[in-house]
Short mmCIF file of C-alpha atoms in Angstrom, two decimals:
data_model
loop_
_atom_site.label_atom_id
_atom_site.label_comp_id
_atom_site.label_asym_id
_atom_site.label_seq_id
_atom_site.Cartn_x
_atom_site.Cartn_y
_atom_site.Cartn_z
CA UNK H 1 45.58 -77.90 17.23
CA UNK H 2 44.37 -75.83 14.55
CA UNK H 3 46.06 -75.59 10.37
CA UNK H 4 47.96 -72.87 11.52
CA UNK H 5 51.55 -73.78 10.38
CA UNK H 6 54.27 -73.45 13.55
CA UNK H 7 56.84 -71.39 13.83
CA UNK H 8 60.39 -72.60 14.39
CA UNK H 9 63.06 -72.16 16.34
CA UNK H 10 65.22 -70.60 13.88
CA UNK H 11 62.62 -68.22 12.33
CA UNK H 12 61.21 -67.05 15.77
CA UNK H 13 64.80 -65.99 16.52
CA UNK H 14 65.32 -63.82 13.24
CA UNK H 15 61.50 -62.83 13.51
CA UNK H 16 62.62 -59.28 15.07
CA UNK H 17 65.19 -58.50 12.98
CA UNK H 18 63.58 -59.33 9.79
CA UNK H 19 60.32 -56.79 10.84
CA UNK H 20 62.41 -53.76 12.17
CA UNK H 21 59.75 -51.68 10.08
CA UNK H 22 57.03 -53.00 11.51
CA UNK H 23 58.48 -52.41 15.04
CA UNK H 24 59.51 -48.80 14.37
CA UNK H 25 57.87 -45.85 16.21
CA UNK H 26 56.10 -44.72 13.04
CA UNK H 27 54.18 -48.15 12.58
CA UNK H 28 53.57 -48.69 16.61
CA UNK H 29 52.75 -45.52 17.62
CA UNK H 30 49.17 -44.89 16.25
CA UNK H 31 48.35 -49.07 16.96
CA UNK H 32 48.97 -48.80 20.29
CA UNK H 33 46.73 -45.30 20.53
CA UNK H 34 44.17 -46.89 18.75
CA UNK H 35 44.40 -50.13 20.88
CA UNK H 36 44.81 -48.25 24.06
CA UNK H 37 41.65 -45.93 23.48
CA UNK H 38 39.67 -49.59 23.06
CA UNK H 39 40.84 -51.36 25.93
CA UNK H 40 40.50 -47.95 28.15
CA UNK H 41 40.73 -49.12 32.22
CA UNK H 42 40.28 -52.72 30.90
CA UNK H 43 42.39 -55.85 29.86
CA UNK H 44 43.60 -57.00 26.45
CA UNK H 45 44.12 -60.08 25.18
CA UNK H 46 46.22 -60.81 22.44
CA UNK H 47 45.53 -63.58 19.98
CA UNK H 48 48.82 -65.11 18.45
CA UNK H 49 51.10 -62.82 20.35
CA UNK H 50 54.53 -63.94 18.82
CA UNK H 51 57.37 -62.39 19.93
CA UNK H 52 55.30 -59.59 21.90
CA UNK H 53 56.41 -56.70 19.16
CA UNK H 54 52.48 -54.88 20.05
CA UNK H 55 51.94 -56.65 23.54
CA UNK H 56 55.29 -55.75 24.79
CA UNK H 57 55.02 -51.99 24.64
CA UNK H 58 50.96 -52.09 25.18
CA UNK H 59 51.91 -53.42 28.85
CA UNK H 60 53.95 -50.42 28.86
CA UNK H 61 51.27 -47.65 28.33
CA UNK H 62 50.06 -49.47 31.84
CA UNK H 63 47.00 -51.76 29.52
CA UNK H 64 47.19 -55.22 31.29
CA UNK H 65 47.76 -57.82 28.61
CA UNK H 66 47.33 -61.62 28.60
CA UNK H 67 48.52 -63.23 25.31
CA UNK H 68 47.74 -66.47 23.51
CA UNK H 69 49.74 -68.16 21.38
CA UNK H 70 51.22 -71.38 19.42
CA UNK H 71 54.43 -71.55 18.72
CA UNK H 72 56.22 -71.92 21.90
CA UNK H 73 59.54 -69.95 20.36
CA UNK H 74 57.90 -67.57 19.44
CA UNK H 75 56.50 -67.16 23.32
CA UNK H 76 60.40 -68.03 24.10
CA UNK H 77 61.58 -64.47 22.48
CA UNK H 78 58.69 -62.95 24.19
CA UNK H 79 59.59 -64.43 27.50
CA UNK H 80 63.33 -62.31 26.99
CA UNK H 81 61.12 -59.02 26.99
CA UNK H 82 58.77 -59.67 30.12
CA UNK H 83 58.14 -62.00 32.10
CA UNK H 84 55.12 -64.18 32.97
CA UNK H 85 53.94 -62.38 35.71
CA UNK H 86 54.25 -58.93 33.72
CA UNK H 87 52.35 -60.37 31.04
CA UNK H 88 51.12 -64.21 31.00
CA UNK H 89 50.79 -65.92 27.80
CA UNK H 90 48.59 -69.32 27.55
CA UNK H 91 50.31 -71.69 24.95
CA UNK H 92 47.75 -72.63 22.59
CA UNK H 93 45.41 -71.87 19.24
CA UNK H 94 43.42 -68.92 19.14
CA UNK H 95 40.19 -70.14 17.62
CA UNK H 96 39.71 -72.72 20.97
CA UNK H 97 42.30 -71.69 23.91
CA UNK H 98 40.74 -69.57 26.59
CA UNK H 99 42.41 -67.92 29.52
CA UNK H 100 40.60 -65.95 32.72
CA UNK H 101 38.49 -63.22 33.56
CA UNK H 102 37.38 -61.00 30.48
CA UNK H 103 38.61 -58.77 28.41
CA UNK H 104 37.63 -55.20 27.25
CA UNK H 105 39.82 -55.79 24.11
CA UNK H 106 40.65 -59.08 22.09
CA UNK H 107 42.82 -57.96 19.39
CA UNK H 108 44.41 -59.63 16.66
CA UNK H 109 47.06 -57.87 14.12
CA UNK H 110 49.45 -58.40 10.73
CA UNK H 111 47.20 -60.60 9.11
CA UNK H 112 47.60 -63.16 11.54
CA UNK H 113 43.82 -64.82 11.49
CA UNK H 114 44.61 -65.65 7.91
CA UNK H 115 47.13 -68.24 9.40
CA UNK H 116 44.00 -70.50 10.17
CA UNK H 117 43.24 -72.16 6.88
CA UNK H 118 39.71 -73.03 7.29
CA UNK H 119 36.54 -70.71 7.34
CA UNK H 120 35.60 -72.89 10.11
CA UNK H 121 38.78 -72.13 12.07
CA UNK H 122 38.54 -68.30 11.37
CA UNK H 123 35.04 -68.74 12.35
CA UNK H 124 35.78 -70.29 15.64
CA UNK H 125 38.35 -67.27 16.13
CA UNK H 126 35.47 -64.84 16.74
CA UNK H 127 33.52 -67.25 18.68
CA UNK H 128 36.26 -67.22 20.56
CA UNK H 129 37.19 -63.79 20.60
CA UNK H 130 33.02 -63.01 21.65
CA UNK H 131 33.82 -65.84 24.75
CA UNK H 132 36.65 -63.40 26.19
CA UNK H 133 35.02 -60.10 25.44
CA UNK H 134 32.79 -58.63 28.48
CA UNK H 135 29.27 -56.92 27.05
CA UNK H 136 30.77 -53.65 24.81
CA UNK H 137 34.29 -54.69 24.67
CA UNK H 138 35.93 -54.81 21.07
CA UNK H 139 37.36 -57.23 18.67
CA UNK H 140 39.85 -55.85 16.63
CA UNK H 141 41.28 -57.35 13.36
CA UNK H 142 43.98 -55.70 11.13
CA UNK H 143 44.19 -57.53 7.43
CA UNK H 144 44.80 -56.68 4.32
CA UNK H 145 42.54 -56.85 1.30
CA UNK H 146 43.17 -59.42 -0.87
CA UNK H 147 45.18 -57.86 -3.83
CA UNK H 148 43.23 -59.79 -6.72
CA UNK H 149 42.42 -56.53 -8.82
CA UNK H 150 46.39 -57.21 -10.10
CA UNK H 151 45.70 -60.40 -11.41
CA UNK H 152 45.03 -60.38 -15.46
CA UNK H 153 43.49 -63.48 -16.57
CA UNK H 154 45.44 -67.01 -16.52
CA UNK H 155 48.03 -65.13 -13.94
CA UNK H 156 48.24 -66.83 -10.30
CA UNK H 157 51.25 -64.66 -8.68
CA UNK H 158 51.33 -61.07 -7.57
CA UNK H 159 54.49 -59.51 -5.95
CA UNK H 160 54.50 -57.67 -3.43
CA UNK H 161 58.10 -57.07 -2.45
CA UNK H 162 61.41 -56.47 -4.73
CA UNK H 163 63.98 -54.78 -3.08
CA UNK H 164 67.80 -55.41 -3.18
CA UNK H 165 67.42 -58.03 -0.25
CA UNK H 166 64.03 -59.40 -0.63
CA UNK H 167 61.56 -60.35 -3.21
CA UNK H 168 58.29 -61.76 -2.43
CA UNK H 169 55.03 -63.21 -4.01
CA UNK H 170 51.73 -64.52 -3.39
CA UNK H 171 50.49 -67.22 -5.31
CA UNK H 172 46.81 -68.19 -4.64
CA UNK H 173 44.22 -70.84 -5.37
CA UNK H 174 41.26 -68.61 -5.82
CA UNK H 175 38.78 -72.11 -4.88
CA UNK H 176 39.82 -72.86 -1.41
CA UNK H 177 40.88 -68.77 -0.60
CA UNK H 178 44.57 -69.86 -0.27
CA UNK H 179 47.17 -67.72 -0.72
CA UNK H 180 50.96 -68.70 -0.54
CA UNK H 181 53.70 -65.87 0.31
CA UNK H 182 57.21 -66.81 -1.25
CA UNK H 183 60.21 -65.19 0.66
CA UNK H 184 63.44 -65.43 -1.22
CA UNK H 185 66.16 -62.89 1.73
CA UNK H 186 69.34 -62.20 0.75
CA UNK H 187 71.36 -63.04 4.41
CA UNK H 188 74.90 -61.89 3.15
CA UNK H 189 77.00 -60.69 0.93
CA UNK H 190 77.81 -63.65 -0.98
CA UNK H 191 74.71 -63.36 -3.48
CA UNK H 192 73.06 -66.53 -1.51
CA UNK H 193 69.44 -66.59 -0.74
CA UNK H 194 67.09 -67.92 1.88
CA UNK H 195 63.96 -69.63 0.32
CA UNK H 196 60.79 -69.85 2.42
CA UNK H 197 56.80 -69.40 2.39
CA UNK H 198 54.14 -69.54 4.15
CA UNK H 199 50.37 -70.81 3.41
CA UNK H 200 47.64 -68.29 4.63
CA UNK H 201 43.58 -68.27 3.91
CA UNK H 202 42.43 -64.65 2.65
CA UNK H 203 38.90 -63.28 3.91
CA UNK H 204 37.02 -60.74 2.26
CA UNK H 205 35.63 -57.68 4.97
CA UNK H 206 31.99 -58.96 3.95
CA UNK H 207 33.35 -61.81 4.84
CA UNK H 208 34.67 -61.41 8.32
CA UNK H 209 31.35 -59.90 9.10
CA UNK H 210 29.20 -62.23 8.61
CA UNK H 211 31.78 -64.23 10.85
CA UNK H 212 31.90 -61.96 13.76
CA UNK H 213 27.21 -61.93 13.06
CA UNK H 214 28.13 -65.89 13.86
CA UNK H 215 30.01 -64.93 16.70
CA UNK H 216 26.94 -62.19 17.97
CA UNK H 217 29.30 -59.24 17.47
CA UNK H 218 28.34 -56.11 15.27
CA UNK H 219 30.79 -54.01 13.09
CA UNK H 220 31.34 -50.57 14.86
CA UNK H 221 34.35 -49.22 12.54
CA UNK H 222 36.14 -49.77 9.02
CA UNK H 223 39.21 -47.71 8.68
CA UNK H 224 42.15 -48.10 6.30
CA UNK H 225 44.65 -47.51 9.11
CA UNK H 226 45.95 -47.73 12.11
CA UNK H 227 45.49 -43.50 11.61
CA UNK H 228 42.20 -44.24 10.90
CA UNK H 229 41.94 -43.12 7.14
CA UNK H 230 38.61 -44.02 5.69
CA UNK H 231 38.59 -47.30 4.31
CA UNK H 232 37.78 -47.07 0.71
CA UNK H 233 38.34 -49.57 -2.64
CA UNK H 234 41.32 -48.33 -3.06
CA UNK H 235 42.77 -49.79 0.67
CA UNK H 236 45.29 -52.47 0.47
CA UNK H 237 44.32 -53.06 4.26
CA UNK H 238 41.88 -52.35 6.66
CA UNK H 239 41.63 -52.53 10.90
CA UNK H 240 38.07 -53.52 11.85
CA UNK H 241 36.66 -53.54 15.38
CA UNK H 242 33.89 -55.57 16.23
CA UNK H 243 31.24 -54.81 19.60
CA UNK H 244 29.72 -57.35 21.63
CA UNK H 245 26.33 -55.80 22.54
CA UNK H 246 25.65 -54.46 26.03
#
């Protein structure tokens, strides 16, 4: 077992409906043409596959996909979209579970390696990532910079969400790289809101490459997007893909 916090029963259930946008045709369409063009007439294996919202419909552009992942209701909701023989999912951390056969693709999206809290952990993540991979297949890593630049002196929170049913917030301990998201969701109409947060570990690219050096991969692109925009200062986010050498 690894830091990364579990998900529950109740949020795994709400997960889908709470990330509609990130589920929409406009945000899946150009990940699953950039993750399709990688994995090409090979497997893909999913780290931390949740609920399946990029597995899922990668299965259905005919990539085989084998996920990996913690929280077993999160693999529940999955399990209502395909089943195990359409696309298994091993029930474990990413940075030490290993599954069968390799992979021309290990992928690994939304930010989701920050949910290991240790550089060690995140370290082990592309070790493991490298174990899976078959000589030139990709690791691919989509995370968003750390928004620091909008913190003045003596401030610790940043938001980055206020809209008439949400407002967010990180707060972050700039020591250990730990940054806290605060979710306050309006559920009804009755002015009530839901409270809740999550604790993540931030990486800088640099950072993440000297990781994946660790691991014996090499950086083959940097792009802002899943469009693949150049990644510049300015980019809130960036999708990385990693090579294991032939």
């Amino acid at each position: 077992m690894t830091s990364s916090e579990l998900w529950t029963r109740e949020t795994a259930d709400r997960y889908d409906a709470e990330e509609t946008e990130m589920s929409s045709a406009a945000v899946l369409g150009p990940t699953l043409d950039f993750l399709a063009e990688l994995a090409g007439d090979g497997r893909a294996l999913e780290f931390a596959i949740g609920t399946g919202r990029v597995g899922v419909p990668l299965r259905e552009r005919g990539v085989p996909v084998v996920g990996i992942e913690l929280s077993e209701h999160m693999a529940a909701v999955l399990r209502r979209k395909a089943d195990e023989d359409a696309l298994p999912v091993a029930m474990g951390d990413m940075a030490t579970t290993t599954v069968t056969g390799d992979f021309t693709l290990v992928y690994l999206v939304y930010n989701t390696i920050t949910n290991l809290l240790t550089q060690d952990e995140q370290v082990e993540c592309f070790r493991n990532a490298a174990r899976h991979l078959r000589p030139g297949g990709r690791f691919v890593i989509e995370l968003g910079v750390p928004p620091l630049r909008f913190l003045p002196p003596g401030q610790v929170a940043v938001p980055f969400d206020v809209s008439e049913r949400h407002l967010g917030f990180d707060t972050f301990d700039l020591v250990e790289q730990i940054l806290v998201s605060h979710h306050f969701t309006r559920d009804g109409d009755d002015g009530r809101y839901r409270r809740g947060n999550s604790r993540h570990r931030y990486a800088w690219p640099a950072e993440l490459d000297l990781m994946a050096r660790i691991a014996g991969l090499e950086l083959e692109r940097r792009v802002a997007d899943w469009d693949g925009a150049p990644f510049t200062q300015e980019s809130a986010k960036h999708i990385s893909v990693w090579r294991k050498p032939v």
